[in-house]
Amino acid sequence: MSIIIKSEREIAAMRQAGRIVATVMKMLKLYLRAGMKTKELDMLAAKELEKLGAKASFKGYRGFPASLCVSINDEIVHGIPGERVLNDGDIVSLDLGAIYNGFQGDGAMTVAVGEISSQARKLVKTTEGALMAGIAVAYPGARLGDVSATIQDYAESRGFSVVREYTGHGIGQEMHEEPQVPNFGRLGEGPELKKGMTLALEPMVNAGDWRTRLGNDHWVVFTADGSLSAHFEHTILVTDGEPEVLTVA
Ligand code: MG
């Protein structure tokens, strides 16, 4: 498999898919509050996607039962929404993929429920900052390793660690295309970025150690040491100039 360069027509479709993801995320952030069950967020996401004429990328993907991933505190990614109730002080990572006219958008964010600890606040801010730092170097001619190393350095220099076993990815007609986009790496290594590539960058940052543990449902991924974790993701387009974020409302 090789990295797919998108045509203008494909990019236009991906802008629409990305906008839908961002629109639903914005709505979820508004609704999210203490006392809510995580399955309520999933139902909201599913309803809103349908209203916008899109399909949920995750639903049925390798058997995943929901439209939205909801991962709380020491849960890193792939949490299945259900009866769990959100509490004041939790951090909640929401991950959503949408398919529109055959093309995919993928985005994630970590949201605070009420008042959170200063460590949690710093972690969330750092993870979003790491994503934006990675995007900022995704110019044509750069190497994929430049993106990875920038994300890693941003998180580690602030005292946190980046998850190794789960990565960002190319995205297009498929949710996961070439290349994998690790959140750690070396400057100057890996494939060269070219105009027309579409990538989902998604740092998962842990307050403690980077190691992970799979939950009993074989979906949810925890930090091995029980520390907090945050997750931000955007689908982006490599252009002639500044990288374009597609998951914007
Ligand atoms: Mg993704």
mmCIF file with all atom_site columns, N, CA and C in Angstrom, residues 176-242:
data_model
loop_
_atom_site.group_PDB
_atom_site.id
_atom_site.type_symbol
_atom_site.label_atom_id
_atom_site.label_alt_id
_atom_site.label_comp_id
_atom_site.label_asym_id
_atom_site.label_entity_id
_atom_site.label_seq_id
_atom_site.pdbx_PDB_ins_code
_atom_site.Cartn_x
_atom_site.Cartn_y
_atom_site.Cartn_z
_atom_site.occupancy
_atom_site.B_iso_or_equiv
_atom_site.pdbx_formal_charge
_atom_site.auth_seq_id
_atom_site.auth_comp_id
_atom_site.auth_asym_id
_atom_site.auth_atom_id
_atom_site.pdbx_PDB_model_num
ATOM 1   N N  . HIS A 1 176 ? -8.579  4.211  7.903  1.00 0.00 ? 176 HIS A N  1
ATOM 2   C CA . HIS A 1 176 ? -7.150  4.012  8.122  1.00 0.00 ? 176 HIS A CA 1
ATOM 3   C C  . HIS A 1 176 ? -6.458  3.716  6.803  1.00 0.00 ? 176 HIS A C  1
ATOM 4   N N  . GLU A 1 177 ? -5.682  4.674  6.334  1.00 0.00 ? 177 GLU A N  1
ATOM 5   C CA . GLU A 1 177 ? -4.879  4.486  5.129  1.00 0.00 ? 177 GLU A CA 1
ATOM 6   C C  . GLU A 1 177 ? -3.409  4.628  5.510  1.00 0.00 ? 177 GLU A C  1
ATOM 7   N N  . GLU A 1 178 ? -2.536  4.346  4.552  1.00 0.00 ? 178 GLU A N  1
ATOM 8   C CA . GLU A 1 178 ? -1.116  4.622  4.757  1.00 0.00 ? 178 GLU A CA 1
ATOM 9   C C  . GLU A 1 178 ? -0.911  6.135  4.810  1.00 0.00 ? 178 GLU A C  1
ATOM 10  N N  . PRO A 1 179 ? 0.034   6.653  5.516  1.00 0.00 ? 179 PRO A N  1
ATOM 11  C CA . PRO A 1 179 ? 0.959   5.954  6.407  1.00 0.00 ? 179 PRO A CA 1
ATOM 12  C C  . PRO A 1 179 ? 0.422   5.959  7.831  1.00 0.00 ? 179 PRO A C  1
ATOM 13  N N  . GLN A 1 180 ? 1.004   5.131  8.685  1.00 0.00 ? 180 GLN A N  1
ATOM 14  C CA . GLN A 1 180 ? 0.779   5.299  10.127 1.00 0.00 ? 180 GLN A CA 1
ATOM 15  C C  . GLN A 1 180 ? 1.491   6.580  10.563 1.00 0.00 ? 180 GLN A C  1
ATOM 16  N N  . VAL A 1 181 ? 0.898   7.287  11.504 1.00 0.00 ? 181 VAL A N  1
ATOM 17  C CA . VAL A 1 181 ? 1.517   8.521  12.002 1.00 0.00 ? 181 VAL A CA 1
ATOM 18  C C  . VAL A 1 181 ? 1.767   8.378  13.503 1.00 0.00 ? 181 VAL A C  1
ATOM 19  N N  . PRO A 1 182 ? 2.933   7.843  13.877 1.00 0.00 ? 182 PRO A N  1
ATOM 20  C CA . PRO A 1 182 ? 3.227   7.678  15.303 1.00 0.00 ? 182 PRO A CA 1
ATOM 21  C C  . PRO A 1 182 ? 3.363   9.038  15.988 1.00 0.00 ? 182 PRO A C  1
ATOM 22  N N  . ASN A 1 183 ? 3.148   9.045  17.290 1.00 0.00 ? 183 ASN A N  1
ATOM 23  C CA . ASN A 1 183 ? 3.306   10.264 18.074 1.00 0.00 ? 183 ASN A CA 1
ATOM 24  C C  . ASN A 1 183 ? 4.694   10.345 18.704 1.00 0.00 ? 183 ASN A C  1
ATOM 25  N N  . PHE A 1 184 ? 5.609   9.565  18.149 1.00 0.00 ? 184 PHE A N  1
ATOM 26  C CA . PHE A 1 184 ? 7.014   9.652  18.557 1.00 0.00 ? 184 PHE A CA 1
ATOM 27  C C  . PHE A 1 184 ? 7.837   9.332  17.312 1.00 0.00 ? 184 PHE A C  1
ATOM 28  N N  . GLY A 1 185 ? 9.030   9.849  17.252 1.00 0.00 ? 185 GLY A N  1
ATOM 29  C CA . GLY A 1 185 ? 9.858   9.575  16.075 1.00 0.00 ? 185 GLY A CA 1
ATOM 30  C C  . GLY A 1 185 ? 11.052  10.502 16.031 1.00 0.00 ? 185 GLY A C  1
ATOM 31  N N  . ARG A 1 186 ? 11.699  10.505 14.868 1.00 0.00 ? 186 ARG A N  1
ATOM 32  C CA . ARG A 1 186 ? 12.915  11.306 14.710 1.00 0.00 ? 186 ARG A CA 1
ATOM 33  C C  . ARG A 1 186 ? 12.756  12.274 13.541 1.00 0.00 ? 186 ARG A C  1
ATOM 34  N N  . LEU A 1 187 ? 13.274  13.447 13.729 1.00 0.00 ? 187 LEU A N  1
ATOM 35  C CA . LEU A 1 187 ? 13.290  14.455 12.666 1.00 0.00 ? 187 LEU A CA 1
ATOM 36  C C  . LEU A 1 187 ? 13.998  13.877 11.438 1.00 0.00 ? 187 LEU A C  1
ATOM 37  N N  . GLY A 1 188 ? 13.468  14.189 10.278 1.00 0.00 ? 188 GLY A N  1
ATOM 38  C CA . GLY A 1 188 ? 14.154  13.817 9.027  1.00 0.00 ? 188 GLY A CA 1
ATOM 39  C C  . GLY A 1 188 ? 13.919  12.392 8.587  1.00 0.00 ? 188 GLY A C  1
ATOM 40  N N  . GLU A 1 189 ? 13.163  11.615 9.370  1.00 0.00 ? 189 GLU A N  1
ATOM 41  C CA . GLU A 1 189 ? 12.920  10.224 8.985  1.00 0.00 ? 189 GLU A CA 1
ATOM 42  C C  . GLU A 1 189 ? 11.503  10.024 8.449  1.00 0.00 ? 189 GLU A C  1
ATOM 43  N N  . GLY A 1 190 ? 11.302  8.920  7.761  1.00 0.00 ? 190 GLY A N  1
ATOM 44  C CA . GLY A 1 190 ? 9.971   8.565  7.269  1.00 0.00 ? 190 GLY A CA 1
ATOM 45  C C  . GLY A 1 190 ? 9.670   9.185  5.919  1.00 0.00 ? 190 GLY A C  1
ATOM 46  N N  . PRO A 1 191 ? 8.479   8.886  5.388  1.00 0.00 ? 191 PRO A N  1
ATOM 47  C CA . PRO A 1 191 ? 8.114   9.379  4.060  1.00 0.00 ? 191 PRO A CA 1
ATOM 48  C C  . PRO A 1 191 ? 8.004   10.898 4.007  1.00 0.00 ? 191 PRO A C  1
ATOM 49  N N  . GLU A 1 192 ? 8.232   11.421 2.806  1.00 0.00 ? 192 GLU A N  1
ATOM 50  C CA . GLU A 1 192 ? 8.132   12.862 2.596  1.00 0.00 ? 192 GLU A CA 1
ATOM 51  C C  . GLU A 1 192 ? 6.668   13.256 2.444  1.00 0.00 ? 192 GLU A C  1
ATOM 52  N N  . LEU A 1 193 ? 6.288   14.362 3.061  1.00 0.00 ? 193 LEU A N  1
ATOM 53  C CA . LEU A 1 193 ? 4.916   14.853 2.916  1.00 0.00 ? 193 LEU A CA 1
ATOM 54  C C  . LEU A 1 193 ? 4.758   15.558 1.573  1.00 0.00 ? 193 LEU A C  1
ATOM 55  N N  . LYS A 1 194 ? 3.612   15.301 0.943  1.00 0.00 ? 194 LYS A N  1
ATOM 56  C CA . LYS A 1 194 ? 3.347   15.909 -0.361 1.00 0.00 ? 194 LYS A CA 1
ATOM 57  C C  . LYS A 1 194 ? 1.968   16.544 -0.368 1.00 0.00 ? 194 LYS A C  1
ATOM 58  N N  . LYS A 1 195 ? 1.839   17.588 -1.150 1.00 0.00 ? 195 LYS A N  1
ATOM 59  C CA . LYS A 1 195 ? 0.550   18.253 -1.337 1.00 0.00 ? 195 LYS A CA 1
ATOM 60  C C  . LYS A 1 195 ? -0.518  17.231 -1.727 1.00 0.00 ? 195 LYS A C  1
ATOM 61  N N  . GLY A 1 196 ? -1.665  17.294 -1.067 1.00 0.00 ? 196 GLY A N  1
ATOM 62  C CA . GLY A 1 196 ? -2.759  16.383 -1.405 1.00 0.00 ? 196 GLY A CA 1
ATOM 63  C C  . GLY A 1 196 ? -2.855  15.176 -0.481 1.00 0.00 ? 196 GLY A C  1
ATOM 64  N N  . MET A 1 197 ? -1.884  15.035 0.434  1.00 0.00 ? 197 MET A N  1
ATOM 65  C CA . MET A 1 197 ? -2.004  13.957 1.430  1.00 0.00 ? 197 MET A CA 1
ATOM 66  C C  . MET A 1 197 ? -2.981  14.390 2.517  1.00 0.00 ? 197 MET A C  1
ATOM 67  N N  . THR A 1 198 ? -3.774  13.454 2.981  1.00 0.00 ? 198 THR A N  1
ATOM 68  C CA . THR A 1 198 ? -4.689  13.737 4.094  1.00 0.00 ? 198 THR A CA 1
ATOM 69  C C  . THR A 1 198 ? -4.358  12.793 5.245  1.00 0.00 ? 198 THR A C  1
ATOM 70  N N  . LEU A 1 199 ? -4.154  13.383 6.407  1.00 0.00 ? 199 LEU A N  1
ATOM 71  C CA . LEU A 1 199 ? -3.664  12.633 7.577  1.00 0.00 ? 199 LEU A CA 1
ATOM 72  C C  . LEU A 1 199 ? -4.524  12.944 8.787  1.00 0.00 ? 199 LEU A C  1
ATOM 73  N N  . ALA A 1 200 ? -4.729  11.938 9.615  1.00 0.00 ? 200 ALA A N  1
ATOM 74  C CA . ALA A 1 200 ? -5.341  12.154 10.929 1.00 0.00 ? 200 ALA A CA 1
ATOM 75  C C  . ALA A 1 200 ? -4.213  12.118 11.958 1.00 0.00 ? 200 ALA A C  1
ATOM 76  N N  . LEU A 1 201 ? -3.904  13.280 12.526 1.00 0.00 ? 201 LEU A N  1
ATOM 77  C CA . LEU A 1 201 ? -2.895  13.358 13.591 1.00 0.00 ? 201 LEU A CA 1
ATOM 78  C C  . LEU A 1 201 ? -3.632  13.258 14.914 1.00 0.00 ? 201 LEU A C  1
ATOM 79  N N  . GLU A 1 202 ? -3.124  12.425 15.833 1.00 0.00 ? 202 GLU A N  1
ATOM 80  C CA . GLU A 1 202 ? -3.882  12.237 17.071 1.00 0.00 ? 202 GLU A CA 1
ATOM 81  C C  . GLU A 1 202 ? -3.022  11.855 18.253 1.00 0.00 ? 202 GLU A C  1
ATOM 82  N N  . PRO A 1 203 ? -2.337  12.847 18.831 1.00 0.00 ? 203 PRO A N  1
ATOM 83  C CA . PRO A 1 203 ? -1.570  12.526 20.036 1.00 0.00 ? 203 PRO A CA 1
ATOM 84  C C  . PRO A 1 203 ? -2.451  12.035 21.188 1.00 0.00 ? 203 PRO A C  1
ATOM 85  N N  . MET A 1 204 ? -2.010  10.937 21.793 1.00 0.00 ? 204 MET A N  1
ATOM 86  C CA . MET A 1 204 ? -2.587  10.421 23.030 1.00 0.00 ? 204 MET A CA 1
ATOM 87  C C  . MET A 1 204 ? -1.479  10.603 24.056 1.00 0.00 ? 204 MET A C  1
ATOM 88  N N  . VAL A 1 205 ? -1.731  11.425 25.054 1.00 0.00 ? 205 VAL A N  1
ATOM 89  C CA . VAL A 1 205 ? -0.673  11.819 25.985 1.00 0.00 ? 205 VAL A CA 1
ATOM 90  C C  . VAL A 1 205 ? -1.051  11.381 27.394 1.00 0.00 ? 205 VAL A C  1
ATOM 91  N N  . ASN A 1 206 ? -0.102  10.726 28.065 1.00 0.00 ? 206 ASN A N  1
ATOM 92  C CA . ASN A 1 206 ? -0.337  10.233 29.430 1.00 0.00 ? 206 ASN A CA 1
ATOM 93  C C  . ASN A 1 206 ? 0.383   11.108 30.444 1.00 0.00 ? 206 ASN A C  1
ATOM 94  N N  . ALA A 1 207 ? -0.262  11.266 31.595 1.00 0.00 ? 207 ALA A N  1
ATOM 95  C CA . ALA A 1 207 ? 0.378   12.028 32.670 1.00 0.00 ? 207 ALA A CA 1
ATOM 96  C C  . ALA A 1 207 ? 1.558   11.249 33.248 1.00 0.00 ? 207 ALA A C  1
ATOM 97  N N  . GLY A 1 208 ? 1.468   9.920  33.216 1.00 0.00 ? 208 GLY A N  1
ATOM 98  C CA . GLY A 1 208 ? 2.548   9.080  33.742 1.00 0.00 ? 208 GLY A CA 1
ATOM 99  C C  . GLY A 1 208 ? 3.297   8.395  32.616 1.00 0.00 ? 208 GLY A C  1
ATOM 100 N N  . ASP A 1 209 ? 3.416   7.079  32.738 1.00 0.00 ? 209 ASP A N  1
ATOM 101 C CA . ASP A 1 209 ? 4.169   6.282  31.781 1.00 0.00 ? 209 ASP A CA 1
ATOM 102 C C  . ASP A 1 209 ? 3.373   6.080  30.481 1.00 0.00 ? 209 ASP A C  1
ATOM 103 N N  . TRP A 1 210 ? 4.070   5.832  29.359 1.00 0.00 ? 210 TRP A N  1
ATOM 104 C CA . TRP A 1 210 ? 3.398   5.690  28.062 1.00 0.00 ? 210 TRP A CA 1
ATOM 105 C C  . TRP A 1 210 ? 2.746   4.321  27.872 1.00 0.00 ? 210 TRP A C  1
ATOM 106 N N  . ARG A 1 211 ? 3.064   3.358  28.734 1.00 0.00 ? 211 ARG A N  1
ATOM 107 C CA . ARG A 1 211 ? 2.567   2.003  28.482 1.00 0.00 ? 211 ARG A CA 1
ATOM 108 C C  . ARG A 1 211 ? 1.056   1.894  28.681 1.00 0.00 ? 211 ARG A C  1
ATOM 109 N N  . THR A 1 212 ? 0.454   0.942  27.977 1.00 0.00 ? 212 THR A N  1
ATOM 110 C CA . THR A 1 212 ? -1.011  0.805  27.969 1.00 0.00 ? 212 THR A CA 1
ATOM 111 C C  . THR A 1 212 ? -1.433  -0.598 28.384 1.00 0.00 ? 212 THR A C  1
ATOM 112 N N  . ARG A 1 213 ? -2.713  -0.704 28.689 1.00 0.00 ? 213 ARG A N  1
ATOM 113 C CA . ARG A 1 213 ? -3.295  -1.993 29.081 1.00 0.00 ? 213 ARG A CA 1
ATOM 114 C C  . ARG A 1 213 ? -4.682  -2.061 28.436 1.00 0.00 ? 213 ARG A C  1
ATOM 115 N N  . LEU A 1 214 ? -4.988  -3.220 27.831 1.00 0.00 ? 214 LEU A N  1
ATOM 116 C CA . LEU A 1 214 ? -6.291  -3.394 27.186 1.00 0.00 ? 214 LEU A CA 1
ATOM 117 C C  . LEU A 1 214 ? -7.327  -3.833 28.223 1.00 0.00 ? 214 LEU A C  1
ATOM 118 N N  . GLY A 1 215 ? -8.508  -3.244 28.156 1.00 0.00 ? 215 GLY A N  1
ATOM 119 C CA . GLY A 1 215 ? -9.569  -3.571 29.108 1.00 0.00 ? 215 GLY A CA 1
ATOM 120 C C  . GLY A 1 215 ? -10.210 -4.921 28.834 1.00 0.00 ? 215 GLY A C  1
ATOM 121 N N  . ASN A 1 216 ? -11.041 -5.345 29.776 1.00 0.00 ? 216 ASN A N  1
ATOM 122 C CA . ASN A 1 216 ? -11.679 -6.663 29.672 1.00 0.00 ? 216 ASN A CA 1
ATOM 123 C C  . ASN A 1 216 ? -12.630 -6.774 28.486 1.00 0.00 ? 216 ASN A C  1
ATOM 124 N N  . ASP A 1 217 ? -13.169 -5.636 28.014 1.00 0.00 ? 217 ASP A N  1
ATOM 125 C CA . ASP A 1 217 ? -14.069 -5.701 26.852 1.00 0.00 ? 217 ASP A CA 1
ATOM 126 C C  . ASP A 1 217 ? -13.283 -5.800 25.532 1.00 0.00 ? 217 ASP A C  1
ATOM 127 N N  . HIS A 1 218 ? -11.980 -5.831 25.630 1.00 0.00 ? 218 HIS A N  1
ATOM 128 C CA . HIS A 1 218 ? -11.081 -5.905 24.472 1.00 0.00 ? 218 HIS A CA 1
ATOM 129 C C  . HIS A 1 218 ? -11.180 -4.689 23.565 1.00 0.00 ? 218 HIS A C  1
ATOM 130 N N  . TRP A 1 219 ? -11.733 -3.614 24.047 1.00 0.00 ? 219 TRP A N  1
ATOM 131 C CA . TRP A 1 219 ? -11.778 -2.353 23.305 1.00 0.00 ? 219 TRP A CA 1
ATOM 132 C C  . TRP A 1 219 ? -11.038 -1.251 24.060 1.00 0.00 ? 219 TRP A C  1
ATOM 133 N N  . VAL A 1 220 ? -11.544 -0.915 25.221 1.00 0.00 ? 220 VAL A N  1
ATOM 134 C CA . VAL A 1 220 ? -11.006 0.255  25.914 1.00 0.00 ? 220 VAL A CA 1
ATOM 135 C C  . VAL A 1 220 ? -9.531  0.037  26.267 1.00 0.00 ? 220 VAL A C  1
ATOM 136 N N  . VAL A 1 221 ? -8.735  1.081  26.049 1.00 0.00 ? 221 VAL A N  1
ATOM 137 C CA . VAL A 1 221 ? -7.308  1.034  26.342 1.00 0.00 ? 221 VAL A CA 1
ATOM 138 C C  . VAL A 1 221 ? -7.038  1.960  27.527 1.00 0.00 ? 221 VAL A C  1
ATOM 139 N N  . PHE A 1 222 ? -6.415  1.415  28.565 1.00 0.00 ? 222 PHE A N  1
ATOM 140 C CA . PHE A 1 222 ? -6.083  2.172  29.773 1.00 0.00 ? 222 PHE A CA 1
ATOM 141 C C  . PHE A 1 222 ? -4.594  2.518  29.797 1.00 0.00 ? 222 PHE A C  1
ATOM 142 N N  . THR A 1 223 ? -4.238  3.525  30.583 1.00 0.00 ? 223 THR A N  1
ATOM 143 C CA . THR A 1 223 ? -2.827  3.696  30.923 1.00 0.00 ? 223 THR A CA 1
ATOM 144 C C  . THR A 1 223 ? -2.467  2.547  31.864 1.00 0.00 ? 223 THR A C  1
ATOM 145 N N  . ALA A 1 224 ? -1.297  1.942  31.669 1.00 0.00 ? 224 ALA A N  1
ATOM 146 C CA . ALA A 1 224 ? -0.909  0.785  32.485 1.00 0.00 ? 224 ALA A CA 1
ATOM 147 C C  . ALA A 1 224 ? -0.742  1.193  33.951 1.00 0.00 ? 224 ALA A C  1
ATOM 148 N N  . ASP A 1 225 ? -0.311  2.430  34.192 1.00 0.00 ? 225 ASP A N  1
ATOM 149 C CA . ASP A 1 225 ? -0.040  2.859  35.568 1.00 0.00 ? 225 ASP A CA 1
ATOM 150 C C  . ASP A 1 225 ? -1.222  3.587  36.213 1.00 0.00 ? 225 ASP A C  1
ATOM 151 N N  . GLY A 1 226 ? -2.346  3.653  35.501 1.00 0.00 ? 226 GLY A N  1
ATOM 152 C CA . GLY A 1 226 ? -3.530  4.290  36.073 1.00 0.00 ? 226 GLY A CA 1
ATOM 153 C C  . GLY A 1 226 ? -3.510  5.815  36.018 1.00 0.00 ? 226 GLY A C  1
ATOM 154 N N  . SER A 1 227 ? -2.523  6.386  35.364 1.00 0.00 ? 227 SER A N  1
ATOM 155 C CA . SER A 1 227 ? -2.461  7.850  35.274 1.00 0.00 ? 227 SER A CA 1
ATOM 156 C C  . SER A 1 227 ? -3.471  8.368  34.245 1.00 0.00 ? 227 SER A C  1
ATOM 157 N N  . LEU A 1 228 ? -3.729  9.672  34.302 1.00 0.00 ? 228 LEU A N  1
ATOM 158 C CA . LEU A 1 228 ? -4.671  10.293 33.373 1.00 0.00 ? 228 LEU A CA 1
ATOM 159 C C  . LEU A 1 228 ? -4.119  10.290 31.950 1.00 0.00 ? 228 LEU A C  1
ATOM 160 N N  . SER A 1 229 ? -5.042  10.330 30.985 1.00 0.00 ? 229 SER A N  1
ATOM 161 C CA . SER A 1 229 ? -4.634  10.412 29.579 1.00 0.00 ? 229 SER A CA 1
ATOM 162 C C  . SER A 1 229 ? -5.566  11.353 28.823 1.00 0.00 ? 229 SER A C  1
ATOM 163 N N  . ALA A 1 230 ? -5.020  12.065 27.844 1.00 0.00 ? 230 ALA A N  1
ATOM 164 C CA . ALA A 1 230 ? -5.831  12.954 27.000 1.00 0.00 ? 230 ALA A CA 1
ATOM 165 C C  . ALA A 1 230 ? -5.559  12.669 25.527 1.00 0.00 ? 230 ALA A C  1
ATOM 166 N N  . HIS A 1 231 ? -6.483  13.097 24.674 1.00 0.00 ? 231 HIS A N  1
ATOM 167 C CA . HIS A 1 231 ? -6.437  12.732 23.246 1.00 0.00 ? 231 HIS A CA 1
ATOM 168 C C  . HIS A 1 231 ? -7.058  13.848 22.415 1.00 0.00 ? 231 HIS A C  1
ATOM 169 N N  . PHE A 1 232 ? -6.289  14.370 21.475 1.00 0.00 ? 232 PHE A N  1
ATOM 170 C CA . PHE A 1 232 ? -6.839  15.334 20.509 1.00 0.00 ? 232 PHE A CA 1
ATOM 171 C C  . PHE A 1 232 ? -6.485  14.874 19.098 1.00 0.00 ? 232 PHE A C  1
ATOM 172 N N  . GLU A 1 233 ? -7.409  15.096 18.188 1.00 0.00 ? 233 GLU A N  1
ATOM 173 C CA . GLU A 1 233 ? -7.190  14.641 16.804 1.00 0.00 ? 233 GLU A CA 1
ATOM 174 C C  . GLU A 1 233 ? -7.824  15.608 15.814 1.00 0.00 ? 233 GLU A C  1
ATOM 175 N N  . HIS A 1 234 ? -7.106  15.857 14.732 1.00 0.00 ? 234 HIS A N  1
ATOM 176 C CA . HIS A 1 234 ? -7.671  16.558 13.576 1.00 0.00 ? 234 HIS A CA 1
ATOM 177 C C  . HIS A 1 234 ? -7.311  15.784 12.309 1.00 0.00 ? 234 HIS A C  1
ATOM 178 N N  . THR A 1 235 ? -8.204  15.850 11.351 1.00 0.00 ? 235 THR A N  1
ATOM 179 C CA . THR A 1 235 ? -7.881  15.413 9.990  1.00 0.00 ? 235 THR A CA 1
ATOM 180 C C  . THR A 1 235 ? -7.349  16.632 9.255  1.00 0.00 ? 235 THR A C  1
ATOM 181 N N  . ILE A 1 236 ? -6.180  16.480 8.651  1.00 0.00 ? 236 ILE A N  1
ATOM 182 C CA . ILE A 1 236 ? -5.559  17.631 7.981  1.00 0.00 ? 236 ILE A CA 1
ATOM 183 C C  . ILE A 1 236 ? -5.201  17.310 6.533  1.00 0.00 ? 236 ILE A C  1
ATOM 184 N N  . LEU A 1 237 ? -5.032  18.378 5.760  1.00 0.00 ? 237 LEU A N  1
ATOM 185 C CA . LEU A 1 237 ? -4.608  18.277 4.365  1.00 0.00 ? 237 LEU A CA 1
ATOM 186 C C  . LEU A 1 237 ? -3.265  18.973 4.214  1.00 0.00 ? 237 LEU A C  1
ATOM 187 N N  . VAL A 1 238 ? -2.324  18.283 3.582  1.00 0.00 ? 238 VAL A N  1
ATOM 188 C CA . VAL A 1 238 ? -1.045  18.928 3.244  1.00 0.00 ? 238 VAL A CA 1
ATOM 189 C C  . VAL A 1 238 ? -1.280  19.739 1.962  1.00 0.00 ? 238 VAL A C  1
ATOM 190 N N  . THR A 1 239 ? -0.969  21.018 2.025  1.00 0.00 ? 239 THR A N  1
ATOM 191 C CA . THR A 1 239 ? -1.193  21.915 0.881  1.00 0.00 ? 239 THR A CA 1
ATOM 192 C C  . THR A 1 239 ? 0.154   22.436 0.388  1.00 0.00 ? 239 THR A C  1
ATOM 193 N N  . ASP A 1 240 ? 0.107   23.365 -0.560 1.00 0.00 ? 240 ASP A N  1
ATOM 194 C CA . ASP A 1 240 ? 1.320   24.065 -1.004 1.00 0.00 ? 240 ASP A CA 1
ATOM 195 C C  . ASP A 1 240 ? 1.928   24.874 0.119  1.00 0.00 ? 240 ASP A C  1
ATOM 196 N N  . GLY A 1 241 ? 1.024   25.412 0.939  1.00 0.00 ? 241 GLY A N  1
ATOM 197 C CA . GLY A 1 241 ? 1.477   26.306 2.002  1.00 0.00 ? 241 GLY A CA 1
ATOM 198 C C  . GLY A 1 241 ? 1.077   25.776 3.354  1.00 0.00 ? 241 GLY A C  1
ATOM 199 N N  . GLU A 1 242 ? 0.374   26.587 4.109  1.00 0.00 ? 242 GLU A N  1
ATOM 200 C CA . GLU A 1 242 ? -0.016  26.206 5.456  1.00 0.00 ? 242 GLU A CA 1
ATOM 201 C C  . GLU A 1 242 ? -0.904  24.968 5.443  1.00 0.00 ? 242 GLU A C  1
#
